[in-house]
PDB file of C-alpha atoms and ligand atoms in Angstrom:
ATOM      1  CA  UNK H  10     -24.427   3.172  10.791  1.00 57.00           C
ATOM      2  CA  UNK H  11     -25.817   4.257   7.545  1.00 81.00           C
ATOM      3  CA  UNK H  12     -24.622   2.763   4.222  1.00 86.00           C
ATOM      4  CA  UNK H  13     -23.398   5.716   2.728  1.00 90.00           C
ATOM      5  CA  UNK H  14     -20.750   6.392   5.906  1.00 94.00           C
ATOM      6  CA  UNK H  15     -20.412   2.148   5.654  1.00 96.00           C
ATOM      7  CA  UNK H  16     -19.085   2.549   1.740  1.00 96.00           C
ATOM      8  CA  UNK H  17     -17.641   5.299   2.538  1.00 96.00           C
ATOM      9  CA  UNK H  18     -15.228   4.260   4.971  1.00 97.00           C
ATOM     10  CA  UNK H  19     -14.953   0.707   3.607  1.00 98.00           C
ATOM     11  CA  UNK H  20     -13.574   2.996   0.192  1.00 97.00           C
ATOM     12  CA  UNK H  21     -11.083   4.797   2.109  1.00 98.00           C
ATOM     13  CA  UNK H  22     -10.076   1.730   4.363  1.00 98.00           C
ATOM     14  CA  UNK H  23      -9.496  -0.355   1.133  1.00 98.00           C
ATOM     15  CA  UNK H  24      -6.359   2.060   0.078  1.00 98.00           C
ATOM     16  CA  UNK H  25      -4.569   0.493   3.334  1.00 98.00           C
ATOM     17  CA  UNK H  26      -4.916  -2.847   1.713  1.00 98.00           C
ATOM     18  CA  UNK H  27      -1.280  -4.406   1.398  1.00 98.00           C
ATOM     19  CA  UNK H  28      -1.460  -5.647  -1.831  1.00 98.00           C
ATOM     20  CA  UNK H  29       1.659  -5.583  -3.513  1.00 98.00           C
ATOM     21  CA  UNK H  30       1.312  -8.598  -5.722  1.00 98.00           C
ATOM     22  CA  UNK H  31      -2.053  -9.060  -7.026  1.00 98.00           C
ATOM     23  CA  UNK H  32      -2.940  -5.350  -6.633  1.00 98.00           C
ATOM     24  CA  UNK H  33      -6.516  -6.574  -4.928  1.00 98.00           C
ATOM     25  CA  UNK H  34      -7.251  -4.643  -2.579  1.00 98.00           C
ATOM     26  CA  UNK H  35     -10.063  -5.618  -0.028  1.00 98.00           C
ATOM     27  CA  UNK H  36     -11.653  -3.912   2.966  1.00 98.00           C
ATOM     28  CA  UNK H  37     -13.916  -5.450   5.714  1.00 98.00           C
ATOM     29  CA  UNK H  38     -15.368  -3.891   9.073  1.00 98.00           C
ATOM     30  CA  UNK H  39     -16.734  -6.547  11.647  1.00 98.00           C
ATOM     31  CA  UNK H  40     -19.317  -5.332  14.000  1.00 98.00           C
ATOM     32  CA  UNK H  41     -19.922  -6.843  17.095  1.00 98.00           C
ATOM     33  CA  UNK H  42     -22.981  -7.591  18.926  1.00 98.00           C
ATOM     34  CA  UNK H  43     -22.990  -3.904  20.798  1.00 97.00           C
ATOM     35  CA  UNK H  44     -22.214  -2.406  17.787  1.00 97.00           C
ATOM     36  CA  UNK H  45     -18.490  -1.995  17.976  1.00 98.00           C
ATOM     37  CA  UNK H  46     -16.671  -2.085  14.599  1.00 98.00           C
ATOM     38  CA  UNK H  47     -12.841  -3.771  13.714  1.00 98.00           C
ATOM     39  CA  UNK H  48     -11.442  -3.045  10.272  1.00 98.00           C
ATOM     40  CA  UNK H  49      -9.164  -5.237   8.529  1.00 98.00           C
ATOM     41  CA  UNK H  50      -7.396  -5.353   5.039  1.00 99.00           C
ATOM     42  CA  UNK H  51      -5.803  -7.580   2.797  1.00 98.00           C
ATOM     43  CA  UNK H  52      -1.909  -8.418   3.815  1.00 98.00           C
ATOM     44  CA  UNK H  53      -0.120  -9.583   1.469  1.00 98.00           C
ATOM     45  CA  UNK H  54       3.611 -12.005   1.922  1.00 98.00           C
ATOM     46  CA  UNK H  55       6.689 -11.736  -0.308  1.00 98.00           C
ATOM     47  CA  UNK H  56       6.157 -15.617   0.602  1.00 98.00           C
ATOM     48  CA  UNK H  57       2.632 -15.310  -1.216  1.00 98.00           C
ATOM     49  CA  UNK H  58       0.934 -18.459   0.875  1.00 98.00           C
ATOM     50  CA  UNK H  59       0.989 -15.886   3.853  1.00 98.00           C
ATOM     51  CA  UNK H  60      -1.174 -14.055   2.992  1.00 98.00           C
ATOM     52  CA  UNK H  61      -4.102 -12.786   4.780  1.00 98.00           C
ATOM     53  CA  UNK H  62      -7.490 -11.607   4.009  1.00 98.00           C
ATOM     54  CA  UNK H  63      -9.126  -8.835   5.057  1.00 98.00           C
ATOM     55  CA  UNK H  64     -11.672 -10.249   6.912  1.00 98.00           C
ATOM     56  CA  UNK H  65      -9.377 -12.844   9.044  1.00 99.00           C
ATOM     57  CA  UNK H  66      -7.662  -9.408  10.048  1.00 99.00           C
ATOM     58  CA  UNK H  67     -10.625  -8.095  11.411  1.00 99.00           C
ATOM     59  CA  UNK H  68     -12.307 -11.275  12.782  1.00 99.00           C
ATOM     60  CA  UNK H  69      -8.270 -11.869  14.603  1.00 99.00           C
ATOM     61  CA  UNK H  70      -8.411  -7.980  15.549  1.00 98.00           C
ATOM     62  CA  UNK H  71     -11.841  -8.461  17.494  1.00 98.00           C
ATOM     63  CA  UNK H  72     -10.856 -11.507  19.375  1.00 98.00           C
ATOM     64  CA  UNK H  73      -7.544 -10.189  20.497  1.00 98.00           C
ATOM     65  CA  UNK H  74      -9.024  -7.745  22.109  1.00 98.00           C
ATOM     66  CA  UNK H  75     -11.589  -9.771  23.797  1.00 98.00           C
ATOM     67  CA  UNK H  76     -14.680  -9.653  21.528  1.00 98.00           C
ATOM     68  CA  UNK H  77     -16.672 -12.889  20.793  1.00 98.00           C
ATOM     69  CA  UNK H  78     -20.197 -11.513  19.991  1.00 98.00           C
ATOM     70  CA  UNK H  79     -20.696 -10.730  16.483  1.00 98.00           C
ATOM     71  CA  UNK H  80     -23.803  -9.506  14.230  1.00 98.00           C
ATOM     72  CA  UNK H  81     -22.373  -8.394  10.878  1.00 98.00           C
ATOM     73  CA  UNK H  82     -19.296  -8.345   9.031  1.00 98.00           C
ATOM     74  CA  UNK H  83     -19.120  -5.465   5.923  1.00 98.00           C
ATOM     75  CA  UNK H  84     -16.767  -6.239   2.734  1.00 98.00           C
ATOM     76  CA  UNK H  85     -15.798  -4.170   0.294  1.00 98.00           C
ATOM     77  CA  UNK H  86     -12.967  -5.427  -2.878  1.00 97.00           C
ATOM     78  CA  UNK H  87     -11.656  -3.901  -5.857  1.00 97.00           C
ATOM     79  CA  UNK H  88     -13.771  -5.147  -9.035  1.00 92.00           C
ATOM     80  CA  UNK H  89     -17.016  -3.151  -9.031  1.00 92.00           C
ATOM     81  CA  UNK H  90     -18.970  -6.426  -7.803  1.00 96.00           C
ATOM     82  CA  UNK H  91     -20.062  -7.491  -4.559  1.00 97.00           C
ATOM     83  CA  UNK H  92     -17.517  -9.717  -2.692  1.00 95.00           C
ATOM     84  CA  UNK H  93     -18.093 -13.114  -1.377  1.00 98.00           C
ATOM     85  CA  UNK H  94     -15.687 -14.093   0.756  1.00 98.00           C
ATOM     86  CA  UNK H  95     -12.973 -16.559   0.178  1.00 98.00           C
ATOM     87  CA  UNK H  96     -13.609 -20.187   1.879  1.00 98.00           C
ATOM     88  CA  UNK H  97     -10.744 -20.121   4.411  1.00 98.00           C
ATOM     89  CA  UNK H  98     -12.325 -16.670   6.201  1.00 98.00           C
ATOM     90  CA  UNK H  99     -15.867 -18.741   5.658  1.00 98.00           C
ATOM     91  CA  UNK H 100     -14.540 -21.347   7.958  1.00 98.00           C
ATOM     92  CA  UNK H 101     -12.906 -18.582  10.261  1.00 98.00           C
ATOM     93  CA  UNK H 102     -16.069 -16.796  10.883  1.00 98.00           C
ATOM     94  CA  UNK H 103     -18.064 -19.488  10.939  1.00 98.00           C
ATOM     95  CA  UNK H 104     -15.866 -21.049  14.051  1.00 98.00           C
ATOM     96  CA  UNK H 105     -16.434 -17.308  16.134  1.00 98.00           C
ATOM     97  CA  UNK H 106     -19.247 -15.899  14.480  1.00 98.00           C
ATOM     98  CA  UNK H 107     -21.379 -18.566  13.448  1.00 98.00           C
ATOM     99  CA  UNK H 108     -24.647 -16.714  13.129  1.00 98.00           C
ATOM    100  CA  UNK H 109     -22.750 -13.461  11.527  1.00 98.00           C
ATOM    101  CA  UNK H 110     -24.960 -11.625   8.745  1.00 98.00           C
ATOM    102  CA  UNK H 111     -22.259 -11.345   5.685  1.00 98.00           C
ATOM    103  CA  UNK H 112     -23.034  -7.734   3.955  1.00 98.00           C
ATOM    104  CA  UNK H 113     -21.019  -7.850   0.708  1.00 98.00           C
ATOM    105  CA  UNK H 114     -20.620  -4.376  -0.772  1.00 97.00           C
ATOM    106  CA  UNK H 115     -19.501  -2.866  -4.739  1.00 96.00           C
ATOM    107  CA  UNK H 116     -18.501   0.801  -4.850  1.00 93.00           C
ATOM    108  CA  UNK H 117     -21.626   1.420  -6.480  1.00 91.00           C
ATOM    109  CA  UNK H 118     -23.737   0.760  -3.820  1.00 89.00           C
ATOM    110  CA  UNK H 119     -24.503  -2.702  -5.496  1.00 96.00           C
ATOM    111  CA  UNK H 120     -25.491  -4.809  -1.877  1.00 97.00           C
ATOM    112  CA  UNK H 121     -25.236  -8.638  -1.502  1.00 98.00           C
ATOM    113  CA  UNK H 122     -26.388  -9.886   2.094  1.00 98.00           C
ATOM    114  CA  UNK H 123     -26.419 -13.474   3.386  1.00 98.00           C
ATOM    115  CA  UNK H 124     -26.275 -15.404   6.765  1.00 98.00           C
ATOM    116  CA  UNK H 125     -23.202 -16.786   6.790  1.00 98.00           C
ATOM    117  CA  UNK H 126     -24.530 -20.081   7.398  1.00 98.00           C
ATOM    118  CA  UNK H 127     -25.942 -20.081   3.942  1.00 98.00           C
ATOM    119  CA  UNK H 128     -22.613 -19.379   2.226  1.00 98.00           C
ATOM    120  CA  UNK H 129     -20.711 -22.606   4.155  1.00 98.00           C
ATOM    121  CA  UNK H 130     -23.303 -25.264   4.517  1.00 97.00           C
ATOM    122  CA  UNK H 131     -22.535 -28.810   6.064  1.00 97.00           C
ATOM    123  CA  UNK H 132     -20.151 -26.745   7.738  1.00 97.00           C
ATOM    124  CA  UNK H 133     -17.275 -28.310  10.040  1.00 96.00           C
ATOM    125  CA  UNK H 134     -17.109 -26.817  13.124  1.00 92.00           C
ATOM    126  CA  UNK H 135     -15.631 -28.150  17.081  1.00 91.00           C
ATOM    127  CA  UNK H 136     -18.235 -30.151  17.824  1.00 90.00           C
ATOM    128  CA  UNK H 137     -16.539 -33.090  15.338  1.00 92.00           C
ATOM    129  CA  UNK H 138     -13.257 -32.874  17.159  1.00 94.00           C
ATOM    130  CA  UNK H 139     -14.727 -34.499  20.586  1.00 77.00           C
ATOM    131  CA  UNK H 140     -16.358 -38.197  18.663  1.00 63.00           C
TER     132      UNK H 140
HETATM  133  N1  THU B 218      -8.780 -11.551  -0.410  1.00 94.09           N
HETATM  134  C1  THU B 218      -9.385 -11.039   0.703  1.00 94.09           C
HETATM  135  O1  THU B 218      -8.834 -10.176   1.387  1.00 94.09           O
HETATM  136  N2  THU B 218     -10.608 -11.514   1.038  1.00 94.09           N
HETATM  137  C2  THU B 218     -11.273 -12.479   0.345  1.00 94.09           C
HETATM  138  O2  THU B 218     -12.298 -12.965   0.799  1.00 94.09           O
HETATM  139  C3  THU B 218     -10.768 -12.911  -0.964  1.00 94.09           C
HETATM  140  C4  THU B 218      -9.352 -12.579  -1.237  1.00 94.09           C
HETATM  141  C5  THU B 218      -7.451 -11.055  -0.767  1.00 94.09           C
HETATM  142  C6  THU B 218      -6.342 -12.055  -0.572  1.00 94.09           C
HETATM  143  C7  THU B 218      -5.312 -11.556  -1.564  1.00 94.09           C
HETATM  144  O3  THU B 218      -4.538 -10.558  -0.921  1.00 94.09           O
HETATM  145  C8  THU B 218      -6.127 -10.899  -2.658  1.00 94.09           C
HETATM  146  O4  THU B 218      -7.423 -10.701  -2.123  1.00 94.09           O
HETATM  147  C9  THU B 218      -6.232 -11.726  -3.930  1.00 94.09           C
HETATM  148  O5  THU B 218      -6.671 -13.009  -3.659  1.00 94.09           O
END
């Protein structure tokens, strides 16, 4: 998909963002491997601590209904800078979508792109669980 029609629709996904409390609103689209897409937004709790980010909704989407390949994830956030994500969704991704390409996208067209890997080095992951 081109990356006008990618900020475009992250733009209009964004105003679904339940942000009632810190008025942040965030947009991500997770792509899988075959090139399906899953959106997610923000959710925000009256209970603020239960919360959820955009991109756990979309990662959580994806895998409830039976994805597990992933290539790129695309986030969009109020602010007019790229977005990094936050390190809880790091950790998330990096559990299903290890090798996922993190595309981090400003309304201007401003593009920050990283391997996912690079933004959560020494990373834990399963394999510690079995020693
Ligand atoms: N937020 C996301 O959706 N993704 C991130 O990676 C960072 C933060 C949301 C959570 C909360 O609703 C709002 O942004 C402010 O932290």
């Amino acid at each position: 998909m081109d990356s006008d029609r990618i900020i475009q629709r992250l733009k209009e996904l964004k105003q679904e963002a339940l942000a009632l409390y810190s008025h942040f609103h965030v947009a991500a689209i997770i792509e899988t491997d075959s090139g399906e897409q899953y959106t997610g937004v923000n959710i925000e709790s009256s209970s603020y601590g239960l919360t959820i980010c955009a991109e756990r909704v979309a990662v959580f989407k994806a895998l409830s209904e039976g994805q597990r390949r992933f290539r790129r994830i695309y986030i969009m956030s109020d602010g007019g800078k790229p977005c990094p994500p936050c390190g809880a969704c790091r950790q998330v991704l990096m559990d299903f979508a290890p090798d996922i390409e993190v595309v981090m996208i400003a309304e201007s067209g401003e593009v920050k792109t990283s391997p996912l890997k690079e933004l959560l080095p020494y990373a834990f992951d399963n394999k510690r669980l079995n020693s």
